[in-house]
Amino acid sequence: MNEPAPSATARPLLLVDDDATFVRVLGRALASRGFEVISATNPGDALALARRHQPRHCVLDLKLGDENGLRLIPELHGLVPDMCILLLTGYASIATAVEAIKRGAHDYLAKPVDADAVVRALLDGEGTAEGEDEELPDAPEAPLALRRLEWEHIQRVLTECDGNISETARRLGMHRRTLQRKLGKRPVRERPHSDG
């Protein structure tokens, strides 16, 4: 990755985390990888920056002091509908992942996280629209992709409903056609694990 992808420099990346040291370190690392980074440590500043700069990407922490980052996702999309949002969490779970995707996140990573994993998740999120299925580099102990967790959750609920699409859609709180579209896609592959 000698030169940044063109999309990385077209518009800024918004980094939102209440840990100022983390913001400084990750922001510097992402800047060295070709992103123009703007940062906020609270939801109010994040929304103001999103409104002003229309960032293409957002790296958002789940916990923002007493606030929950999940609540910020729809508001950010309200300001910048095409923003690719990556949720960072120290509490990775299927419930959190499904809730994040329902609210509009494109992917999630469990902390601690490095800048290369963040870049891969952000740019991989853009490529999926064209149906690209490229190999991701090895990432030790990489969490399941958010789309993979969503797929597994849908399959579990579908099984509980004996294959009834309408009932599954009702339980998942999504439109029947949306569920059929998701079921029509093949499941996302797990990232390869390193044997150490």
mmCIF file with all atom_site columns, C-alpha atoms in Angstrom:
data_model
loop_
_atom_site.group_PDB
_atom_site.id
_atom_site.type_symbol
_atom_site.label_atom_id
_atom_site.label_alt_id
_atom_site.label_comp_id
_atom_site.label_asym_id
_atom_site.label_entity_id
_atom_site.label_seq_id
_atom_site.pdbx_PDB_ins_code
_atom_site.Cartn_x
_atom_site.Cartn_y
_atom_site.Cartn_z
_atom_site.occupancy
_atom_site.B_iso_or_equiv
_atom_site.pdbx_formal_charge
_atom_site.auth_seq_id
_atom_site.auth_comp_id
_atom_site.auth_asym_id
_atom_site.auth_atom_id
_atom_site.pdbx_PDB_model_num
ATOM 1   C CA . MET A 1 1   ? 0.000   0.000   0.000  1.00 0.00 ? 1   MET A CA 1
ATOM 2   C CA . ASN A 1 2   ? 2.473   2.596   -1.256 1.00 0.00 ? 2   ASN A CA 1
ATOM 3   C CA . GLU A 1 3   ? -0.081  5.213   -2.183 1.00 0.00 ? 3   GLU A CA 1
ATOM 4   C CA . PRO A 1 4   ? -3.468  5.868   -0.593 1.00 0.00 ? 4   PRO A CA 1
ATOM 5   C CA . ALA A 1 5   ? -6.595  4.830   -2.419 1.00 0.00 ? 5   ALA A CA 1
ATOM 6   C CA . PRO A 1 6   ? -8.114  7.822   -4.263 1.00 0.00 ? 6   PRO A CA 1
ATOM 7   C CA . SER A 1 7   ? -11.212 7.607   -2.083 1.00 0.00 ? 7   SER A CA 1
ATOM 8   C CA . ALA A 1 8   ? -9.098  8.009   1.061  1.00 0.00 ? 8   ALA A CA 1
ATOM 9   C CA . THR A 1 9   ? -8.057  11.549  0.145  1.00 0.00 ? 9   THR A CA 1
ATOM 10  C CA . ALA A 1 10  ? -11.238 12.807  -1.550 1.00 0.00 ? 10  ALA A CA 1
ATOM 11  C CA . ARG A 1 11  ? -12.959 13.720  1.719  1.00 0.00 ? 11  ARG A CA 1
ATOM 12  C CA . PRO A 1 12  ? -11.815 13.646  5.340  1.00 0.00 ? 12  PRO A CA 1
ATOM 13  C CA . LEU A 1 13  ? -12.153 10.836  7.854  1.00 0.00 ? 13  LEU A CA 1
ATOM 14  C CA . LEU A 1 14  ? -13.938 11.637  11.120 1.00 0.00 ? 14  LEU A CA 1
ATOM 15  C CA . LEU A 1 15  ? -12.438 9.933   14.186 1.00 0.00 ? 15  LEU A CA 1
ATOM 16  C CA . VAL A 1 16  ? -14.710 9.963   17.263 1.00 0.00 ? 16  VAL A CA 1
ATOM 17  C CA . ASP A 1 17  ? -13.459 8.636   20.623 1.00 0.00 ? 17  ASP A CA 1
ATOM 18  C CA . ASP A 1 18  ? -13.522 10.091  24.129 1.00 0.00 ? 18  ASP A CA 1
ATOM 19  C CA . ASP A 1 19  ? -9.905  8.973   24.763 1.00 0.00 ? 19  ASP A CA 1
ATOM 20  C CA . ALA A 1 20  ? -7.819  11.933  23.545 1.00 0.00 ? 20  ALA A CA 1
ATOM 21  C CA . THR A 1 21  ? -4.585  9.906   23.546 1.00 0.00 ? 21  THR A CA 1
ATOM 22  C CA . PHE A 1 22  ? -6.156  7.164   21.415 1.00 0.00 ? 22  PHE A CA 1
ATOM 23  C CA . VAL A 1 23  ? -7.507  9.804   19.011 1.00 0.00 ? 23  VAL A CA 1
ATOM 24  C CA . ARG A 1 24  ? -4.045  11.394  18.696 1.00 0.00 ? 24  ARG A CA 1
ATOM 25  C CA . VAL A 1 25  ? -2.204  8.089   18.116 1.00 0.00 ? 25  VAL A CA 1
ATOM 26  C CA . LEU A 1 26  ? -4.735  6.533   15.700 1.00 0.00 ? 26  LEU A CA 1
ATOM 27  C CA . GLY A 1 27  ? -5.249  9.870   13.940 1.00 0.00 ? 27  GLY A CA 1
ATOM 28  C CA . ARG A 1 28  ? -1.514  10.197  13.279 1.00 0.00 ? 28  ARG A CA 1
ATOM 29  C CA . ALA A 1 29  ? -1.335  6.584   12.020 1.00 0.00 ? 29  ALA A CA 1
ATOM 30  C CA . LEU A 1 30  ? -4.307  7.076   9.669  1.00 0.00 ? 30  LEU A CA 1
ATOM 31  C CA . ALA A 1 31  ? -2.877  10.371  8.399  1.00 0.00 ? 31  ALA A CA 1
ATOM 32  C CA . SER A 1 32  ? 0.362   8.564   7.498  1.00 0.00 ? 32  SER A CA 1
ATOM 33  C CA . ARG A 1 33  ? -1.776  6.153   5.425  1.00 0.00 ? 33  ARG A CA 1
ATOM 34  C CA . GLY A 1 34  ? -3.257  8.924   3.294  1.00 0.00 ? 34  GLY A CA 1
ATOM 35  C CA . PHE A 1 35  ? -6.357  10.004  5.229  1.00 0.00 ? 35  PHE A CA 1
ATOM 36  C CA . GLU A 1 36  ? -7.133  13.606  6.138  1.00 0.00 ? 36  GLU A CA 1
ATOM 37  C CA . VAL A 1 37  ? -8.228  13.086  9.762  1.00 0.00 ? 37  VAL A CA 1
ATOM 38  C CA . ILE A 1 38  ? -10.573 15.327  11.716 1.00 0.00 ? 38  ILE A CA 1
ATOM 39  C CA . SER A 1 39  ? -11.393 14.272  15.259 1.00 0.00 ? 39  SER A CA 1
ATOM 40  C CA . ALA A 1 40  ? -13.915 14.759  18.025 1.00 0.00 ? 40  ALA A CA 1
ATOM 41  C CA . THR A 1 41  ? -14.118 13.488  21.609 1.00 0.00 ? 41  THR A CA 1
ATOM 42  C CA . ASN A 1 42  ? -17.881 13.912  22.099 1.00 0.00 ? 42  ASN A CA 1
ATOM 43  C CA . PRO A 1 43  ? -21.086 13.525  20.061 1.00 0.00 ? 43  PRO A CA 1
ATOM 44  C CA . GLY A 1 44  ? -21.807 17.260  19.762 1.00 0.00 ? 44  GLY A CA 1
ATOM 45  C CA . ASP A 1 45  ? -18.432 18.042  18.209 1.00 0.00 ? 45  ASP A CA 1
ATOM 46  C CA . ALA A 1 46  ? -18.689 14.950  15.987 1.00 0.00 ? 46  ALA A CA 1
ATOM 47  C CA . LEU A 1 47  ? -22.018 16.108  14.532 1.00 0.00 ? 47  LEU A CA 1
ATOM 48  C CA . ALA A 1 48  ? -20.742 19.665  14.013 1.00 0.00 ? 48  ALA A CA 1
ATOM 49  C CA . LEU A 1 49  ? -17.634 18.392  12.181 1.00 0.00 ? 49  LEU A CA 1
ATOM 50  C CA . ALA A 1 50  ? -19.723 15.991  10.075 1.00 0.00 ? 50  ALA A CA 1
ATOM 51  C CA . ARG A 1 51  ? -22.045 18.832  9.079  1.00 0.00 ? 51  ARG A CA 1
ATOM 52  C CA . ARG A 1 52  ? -19.124 21.122  8.190  1.00 0.00 ? 52  ARG A CA 1
ATOM 53  C CA . HIS A 1 53  ? -16.722 18.680  6.451  1.00 0.00 ? 53  HIS A CA 1
ATOM 54  C CA . GLN A 1 54  ? -19.033 15.940  5.020  1.00 0.00 ? 54  GLN A CA 1
ATOM 55  C CA . PRO A 1 55  ? -16.496 13.155  5.769  1.00 0.00 ? 55  PRO A CA 1
ATOM 56  C CA . ARG A 1 56  ? -16.516 10.019  3.628  1.00 0.00 ? 56  ARG A CA 1
ATOM 57  C CA . HIS A 1 57  ? -15.400 7.767   6.502  1.00 0.00 ? 57  HIS A CA 1
ATOM 58  C CA . CYS A 1 58  ? -16.002 7.681   10.249 1.00 0.00 ? 58  CYS A CA 1
ATOM 59  C CA . VAL A 1 59  ? -14.276 5.616   12.925 1.00 0.00 ? 59  VAL A CA 1
ATOM 60  C CA . LEU A 1 60  ? -16.629 5.715   15.921 1.00 0.00 ? 60  LEU A CA 1
ATOM 61  C CA . ASP A 1 61  ? -16.143 4.297   19.402 1.00 0.00 ? 61  ASP A CA 1
ATOM 62  C CA . LEU A 1 62  ? -19.066 2.464   21.010 1.00 0.00 ? 62  LEU A CA 1
ATOM 63  C CA . LYS A 1 63  ? -18.545 4.201   24.372 1.00 0.00 ? 63  LYS A CA 1
ATOM 64  C CA . LEU A 1 64  ? -18.274 7.977   24.388 1.00 0.00 ? 64  LEU A CA 1
ATOM 65  C CA . GLY A 1 65  ? -18.154 8.786   28.088 1.00 0.00 ? 65  GLY A CA 1
ATOM 66  C CA . ASP A 1 66  ? -21.738 8.313   29.287 1.00 0.00 ? 66  ASP A CA 1
ATOM 67  C CA . GLU A 1 67  ? -23.024 8.297   25.697 1.00 0.00 ? 67  GLU A CA 1
ATOM 68  C CA . ASN A 1 68  ? -23.477 5.279   23.424 1.00 0.00 ? 68  ASN A CA 1
ATOM 69  C CA . GLY A 1 69  ? -21.883 5.559   19.973 1.00 0.00 ? 69  GLY A CA 1
ATOM 70  C CA . LEU A 1 70  ? -24.709 3.476   18.465 1.00 0.00 ? 70  LEU A CA 1
ATOM 71  C CA . ARG A 1 71  ? -27.073 6.410   18.998 1.00 0.00 ? 71  ARG A CA 1
ATOM 72  C CA . LEU A 1 72  ? -24.804 8.630   16.913 1.00 0.00 ? 72  LEU A CA 1
ATOM 73  C CA . ILE A 1 73  ? -24.838 6.406   13.778 1.00 0.00 ? 73  ILE A CA 1
ATOM 74  C CA . PRO A 1 74  ? -28.290 7.452   12.413 1.00 0.00 ? 74  PRO A CA 1
ATOM 75  C CA . GLU A 1 75  ? -27.565 11.114  13.186 1.00 0.00 ? 75  GLU A CA 1
ATOM 76  C CA . LEU A 1 76  ? -24.282 10.972  11.262 1.00 0.00 ? 76  LEU A CA 1
ATOM 77  C CA . HIS A 1 77  ? -26.045 9.289   8.327  1.00 0.00 ? 77  HIS A CA 1
ATOM 78  C CA . GLY A 1 78  ? -28.700 11.985  8.489  1.00 0.00 ? 78  GLY A CA 1
ATOM 79  C CA . LEU A 1 79  ? -25.972 14.567  7.863  1.00 0.00 ? 79  LEU A CA 1
ATOM 80  C CA . VAL A 1 80  ? -23.838 12.501  5.440  1.00 0.00 ? 80  VAL A CA 1
ATOM 81  C CA . PRO A 1 81  ? -25.909 9.652   3.921  1.00 0.00 ? 81  PRO A CA 1
ATOM 82  C CA . ASP A 1 82  ? -22.983 7.961   2.101  1.00 0.00 ? 82  ASP A CA 1
ATOM 83  C CA . MET A 1 83  ? -20.624 7.987   5.105  1.00 0.00 ? 83  MET A CA 1
ATOM 84  C CA . CYS A 1 84  ? -18.891 4.635   5.720  1.00 0.00 ? 84  CYS A CA 1
ATOM 85  C CA . ILE A 1 85  ? -18.978 4.110   9.502  1.00 0.00 ? 85  ILE A CA 1
ATOM 86  C CA . LEU A 1 86  ? -16.669 1.696   11.322 1.00 0.00 ? 86  LEU A CA 1
ATOM 87  C CA . LEU A 1 87  ? -17.645 1.017   14.939 1.00 0.00 ? 87  LEU A CA 1
ATOM 88  C CA . LEU A 1 88  ? -14.887 0.255   17.455 1.00 0.00 ? 88  LEU A CA 1
ATOM 89  C CA . THR A 1 89  ? -15.849 -1.651  20.567 1.00 0.00 ? 89  THR A CA 1
ATOM 90  C CA . GLY A 1 90  ? -14.226 -3.263  23.554 1.00 0.00 ? 90  GLY A CA 1
ATOM 91  C CA . TYR A 1 91  ? -17.431 -5.283  24.030 1.00 0.00 ? 91  TYR A CA 1
ATOM 92  C CA . ALA A 1 92  ? -17.790 -7.295  20.819 1.00 0.00 ? 92  ALA A CA 1
ATOM 93  C CA . SER A 1 93  ? -21.017 -9.316  20.758 1.00 0.00 ? 93  SER A CA 1
ATOM 94  C CA . ILE A 1 94  ? -23.528 -10.498 18.185 1.00 0.00 ? 94  ILE A CA 1
ATOM 95  C CA . ALA A 1 95  ? -26.231 -8.303  19.730 1.00 0.00 ? 95  ALA A CA 1
ATOM 96  C CA . THR A 1 96  ? -24.055 -5.181  19.456 1.00 0.00 ? 96  THR A CA 1
ATOM 97  C CA . ALA A 1 97  ? -23.011 -6.087  15.908 1.00 0.00 ? 97  ALA A CA 1
ATOM 98  C CA . VAL A 1 98  ? -26.594 -6.627  14.731 1.00 0.00 ? 98  VAL A CA 1
ATOM 99  C CA . GLU A 1 99  ? -27.750 -3.405  16.387 1.00 0.00 ? 99  GLU A CA 1
ATOM 100 C CA . ALA A 1 100 ? -24.875 -1.495  14.782 1.00 0.00 ? 100 ALA A CA 1
ATOM 101 C CA . ILE A 1 101 ? -25.698 -2.776  11.293 1.00 0.00 ? 101 ILE A CA 1
ATOM 102 C CA . LYS A 1 102 ? -29.421 -2.047  11.761 1.00 0.00 ? 102 LYS A CA 1
ATOM 103 C CA . ARG A 1 103 ? -28.471 1.535   12.604 1.00 0.00 ? 103 ARG A CA 1
ATOM 104 C CA . GLY A 1 104 ? -26.219 1.863   9.549  1.00 0.00 ? 104 GLY A CA 1
ATOM 105 C CA . ALA A 1 105 ? -22.639 0.891   10.504 1.00 0.00 ? 105 ALA A CA 1
ATOM 106 C CA . HIS A 1 106 ? -20.675 -0.816  7.734  1.00 0.00 ? 106 HIS A CA 1
ATOM 107 C CA . ASP A 1 107 ? -18.390 -2.896  9.965  1.00 0.00 ? 107 ASP A CA 1
ATOM 108 C CA . TYR A 1 108 ? -16.974 -3.157  13.446 1.00 0.00 ? 108 TYR A CA 1
ATOM 109 C CA . LEU A 1 109 ? -13.637 -4.001  15.046 1.00 0.00 ? 109 LEU A CA 1
ATOM 110 C CA . ALA A 1 110 ? -12.879 -5.039  18.609 1.00 0.00 ? 110 ALA A CA 1
ATOM 111 C CA . LYS A 1 111 ? -10.329 -2.981  20.516 1.00 0.00 ? 111 LYS A CA 1
ATOM 112 C CA . PRO A 1 112 ? -7.364  -2.957  20.738 1.00 0.00 ? 112 PRO A CA 1
ATOM 113 C CA . VAL A 1 113 ? -7.070  -2.176  17.048 1.00 0.00 ? 113 VAL A CA 1
ATOM 114 C CA . ASP A 1 114 ? -4.259  -1.113  14.727 1.00 0.00 ? 114 ASP A CA 1
ATOM 115 C CA . ALA A 1 115 ? -4.417  1.391   11.885 1.00 0.00 ? 115 ALA A CA 1
ATOM 116 C CA . ASP A 1 116 ? -3.935  -1.235  9.146  1.00 0.00 ? 116 ASP A CA 1
ATOM 117 C CA . ALA A 1 117 ? -6.996  -3.169  10.365 1.00 0.00 ? 117 ALA A CA 1
ATOM 118 C CA . VAL A 1 118 ? -9.007  0.078   10.419 1.00 0.00 ? 118 VAL A CA 1
ATOM 119 C CA . VAL A 1 119 ? -7.973  0.941   6.837  1.00 0.00 ? 119 VAL A CA 1
ATOM 120 C CA . ARG A 1 120 ? -8.801  -2.585  5.611  1.00 0.00 ? 120 ARG A CA 1
ATOM 121 C CA . ALA A 1 121 ? -12.243 -2.464  7.262  1.00 0.00 ? 121 ALA A CA 1
ATOM 122 C CA . LEU A 1 122 ? -13.043 0.986   5.846  1.00 0.00 ? 122 LEU A CA 1
ATOM 123 C CA . LEU A 1 123 ? -11.920 0.266   2.286  1.00 0.00 ? 123 LEU A CA 1
ATOM 124 C CA . ASP A 1 124 ? -13.370 -3.269  2.327  1.00 0.00 ? 124 ASP A CA 1
ATOM 125 C CA . GLY A 1 125 ? -16.719 -1.705  3.273  1.00 0.00 ? 125 GLY A CA 1
ATOM 126 C CA . GLU A 1 126 ? -16.594 0.389   0.099  1.00 0.00 ? 126 GLU A CA 1
ATOM 127 C CA . GLY A 1 127 ? -15.714 -2.529  -2.175 1.00 0.00 ? 127 GLY A CA 1
ATOM 128 C CA . THR A 1 128 ? -18.649 -4.713  -1.149 1.00 0.00 ? 128 THR A CA 1
ATOM 129 C CA . ALA A 1 129 ? -21.142 -2.594  -3.069 1.00 0.00 ? 129 ALA A CA 1
ATOM 130 C CA . GLU A 1 130 ? -19.685 -3.864  -6.347 1.00 0.00 ? 130 GLU A CA 1
ATOM 131 C CA . GLY A 1 131 ? -19.665 -7.417  -5.029 1.00 0.00 ? 131 GLY A CA 1
ATOM 132 C CA . GLU A 1 132 ? -15.878 -7.627  -4.876 1.00 0.00 ? 132 GLU A CA 1
ATOM 133 C CA . ASP A 1 133 ? -14.663 -10.522 -2.793 1.00 0.00 ? 133 ASP A CA 1
ATOM 134 C CA . GLU A 1 134 ? -10.965 -9.976  -2.404 1.00 0.00 ? 134 GLU A CA 1
ATOM 135 C CA . GLU A 1 135 ? -8.765  -11.796 0.077  1.00 0.00 ? 135 GLU A CA 1
ATOM 136 C CA . LEU A 1 136 ? -8.040  -9.847  3.234  1.00 0.00 ? 136 LEU A CA 1
ATOM 137 C CA . PRO A 1 137 ? -4.488  -10.021 4.568  1.00 0.00 ? 137 PRO A CA 1
ATOM 138 C CA . ASP A 1 138 ? -3.940  -12.228 7.617  1.00 0.00 ? 138 ASP A CA 1
ATOM 139 C CA . ALA A 1 139 ? -4.983  -10.509 10.818 1.00 0.00 ? 139 ALA A CA 1
ATOM 140 C CA . PRO A 1 140 ? -4.295  -12.451 14.017 1.00 0.00 ? 140 PRO A CA 1
ATOM 141 C CA . GLU A 1 141 ? -7.434  -12.895 16.108 1.00 0.00 ? 141 GLU A CA 1
ATOM 142 C CA . ALA A 1 142 ? -9.427  -10.724 13.678 1.00 0.00 ? 142 ALA A CA 1
ATOM 143 C CA . PRO A 1 143 ? -13.085 -10.523 14.769 1.00 0.00 ? 143 PRO A CA 1
ATOM 144 C CA . LEU A 1 144 ? -15.804 -11.759 12.463 1.00 0.00 ? 144 LEU A CA 1
ATOM 145 C CA . ALA A 1 145 ? -16.886 -9.114  10.023 1.00 0.00 ? 145 ALA A CA 1
ATOM 146 C CA . LEU A 1 146 ? -20.069 -7.349  11.017 1.00 0.00 ? 146 LEU A CA 1
ATOM 147 C CA . ARG A 1 147 ? -21.815 -8.667  7.898  1.00 0.00 ? 147 ARG A CA 1
ATOM 148 C CA . ARG A 1 148 ? -20.823 -12.239 8.847  1.00 0.00 ? 148 ARG A CA 1
ATOM 149 C CA . LEU A 1 149 ? -22.278 -11.837 12.350 1.00 0.00 ? 149 LEU A CA 1
ATOM 150 C CA . GLU A 1 150 ? -25.469 -10.415 10.877 1.00 0.00 ? 150 GLU A CA 1
ATOM 151 C CA . TRP A 1 151 ? -25.687 -13.361 8.437  1.00 0.00 ? 151 TRP A CA 1
ATOM 152 C CA . GLU A 1 152 ? -25.289 -15.881 11.284 1.00 0.00 ? 152 GLU A CA 1
ATOM 153 C CA . HIS A 1 153 ? -27.923 -14.113 13.403 1.00 0.00 ? 153 HIS A CA 1
ATOM 154 C CA . ILE A 1 154 ? -30.393 -14.074 10.483 1.00 0.00 ? 154 ILE A CA 1
ATOM 155 C CA . GLN A 1 155 ? -29.795 -17.776 9.858  1.00 0.00 ? 155 GLN A CA 1
ATOM 156 C CA . ARG A 1 156 ? -30.406 -18.596 13.546 1.00 0.00 ? 156 ARG A CA 1
ATOM 157 C CA . VAL A 1 157 ? -33.700 -16.663 13.619 1.00 0.00 ? 157 VAL A CA 1
ATOM 158 C CA . LEU A 1 158 ? -34.745 -18.159 10.258 1.00 0.00 ? 158 LEU A CA 1
ATOM 159 C CA . THR A 1 159 ? -34.181 -21.643 11.691 1.00 0.00 ? 159 THR A CA 1
ATOM 160 C CA . GLU A 1 160 ? -36.223 -20.783 14.804 1.00 0.00 ? 160 GLU A CA 1
ATOM 161 C CA . CYS A 1 161 ? -39.052 -19.695 12.472 1.00 0.00 ? 161 CYS A CA 1
ATOM 162 C CA . ASP A 1 162 ? -38.892 -22.929 10.442 1.00 0.00 ? 162 ASP A CA 1
ATOM 163 C CA . GLY A 1 163 ? -37.862 -21.015 7.316  1.00 0.00 ? 163 GLY A CA 1
ATOM 164 C CA . ASN A 1 164 ? -40.826 -18.595 7.408  1.00 0.00 ? 164 ASN A CA 1
ATOM 165 C CA . ILE A 1 165 ? -39.475 -15.396 5.803  1.00 0.00 ? 165 ILE A CA 1
ATOM 166 C CA . SER A 1 166 ? -42.322 -13.145 6.975  1.00 0.00 ? 166 SER A CA 1
ATOM 167 C CA . GLU A 1 167 ? -42.031 -14.240 10.609 1.00 0.00 ? 167 GLU A CA 1
ATOM 168 C CA . THR A 1 168 ? -38.235 -13.977 10.512 1.00 0.00 ? 168 THR A CA 1
ATOM 169 C CA . ALA A 1 169 ? -38.453 -10.432 9.103  1.00 0.00 ? 169 ALA A CA 1
ATOM 170 C CA . ARG A 1 170 ? -40.964 -9.489  11.831 1.00 0.00 ? 170 ARG A CA 1
ATOM 171 C CA . ARG A 1 171 ? -38.693 -10.834 14.598 1.00 0.00 ? 171 ARG A CA 1
ATOM 172 C CA . LEU A 1 172 ? -35.641 -9.098  13.142 1.00 0.00 ? 172 LEU A CA 1
ATOM 173 C CA . GLY A 1 173 ? -37.521 -5.821  12.756 1.00 0.00 ? 173 GLY A CA 1
ATOM 174 C CA . MET A 1 174 ? -36.754 -5.464  9.051  1.00 0.00 ? 174 MET A CA 1
ATOM 175 C CA . HIS A 1 175 ? -38.792 -5.338  5.864  1.00 0.00 ? 175 HIS A CA 1
ATOM 176 C CA . ARG A 1 176 ? -39.446 -8.698  4.179  1.00 0.00 ? 176 ARG A CA 1
ATOM 177 C CA . ARG A 1 177 ? -37.780 -7.565  0.924  1.00 0.00 ? 177 ARG A CA 1
ATOM 178 C CA . THR A 1 178 ? -34.696 -6.392  2.826  1.00 0.00 ? 178 THR A CA 1
ATOM 179 C CA . LEU A 1 179 ? -34.433 -9.814  4.452  1.00 0.00 ? 179 LEU A CA 1
ATOM 180 C CA . GLN A 1 180 ? -34.834 -11.577 1.091  1.00 0.00 ? 180 GLN A CA 1
ATOM 181 C CA . ARG A 1 181 ? -32.076 -9.388  -0.380 1.00 0.00 ? 181 ARG A CA 1
ATOM 182 C CA . LYS A 1 182 ? -29.754 -10.251 2.516  1.00 0.00 ? 182 LYS A CA 1
ATOM 183 C CA . LEU A 1 183 ? -30.550 -13.954 2.192  1.00 0.00 ? 183 LEU A CA 1
ATOM 184 C CA . GLY A 1 184 ? -29.786 -13.787 -1.539 1.00 0.00 ? 184 GLY A CA 1
ATOM 185 C CA . LYS A 1 185 ? -26.190 -12.777 -0.834 1.00 0.00 ? 185 LYS A CA 1
ATOM 186 C CA . ARG A 1 186 ? -23.681 -15.448 0.056  1.00 0.00 ? 186 ARG A CA 1
ATOM 187 C CA . PRO A 1 187 ? -22.243 -15.312 3.571  1.00 0.00 ? 187 PRO A CA 1
ATOM 188 C CA . VAL A 1 188 ? -19.087 -13.298 4.153  1.00 0.00 ? 188 VAL A CA 1
ATOM 189 C CA . ARG A 1 189 ? -16.009 -15.457 4.633  1.00 0.00 ? 189 ARG A CA 1
ATOM 190 C CA . GLU A 1 190 ? -14.252 -15.378 7.957  1.00 0.00 ? 190 GLU A CA 1
ATOM 191 C CA . ARG A 1 191 ? -10.853 -13.742 7.921  1.00 0.00 ? 191 ARG A CA 1
ATOM 192 C CA . PRO A 1 192 ? -8.078  -16.332 8.045  1.00 0.00 ? 192 PRO A CA 1
ATOM 193 C CA . HIS A 1 193 ? -6.588  -16.979 11.466 1.00 0.00 ? 193 HIS A CA 1
ATOM 194 C CA . SER A 1 194 ? -2.855  -17.050 11.995 1.00 0.00 ? 194 SER A CA 1
ATOM 195 C CA . ASP A 1 195 ? -1.474  -20.109 13.781 1.00 0.00 ? 195 ASP A CA 1
ATOM 196 C CA . GLY A 1 196 ? 1.115   -17.955 15.483 1.00 0.00 ? 196 GLY A CA 1
#
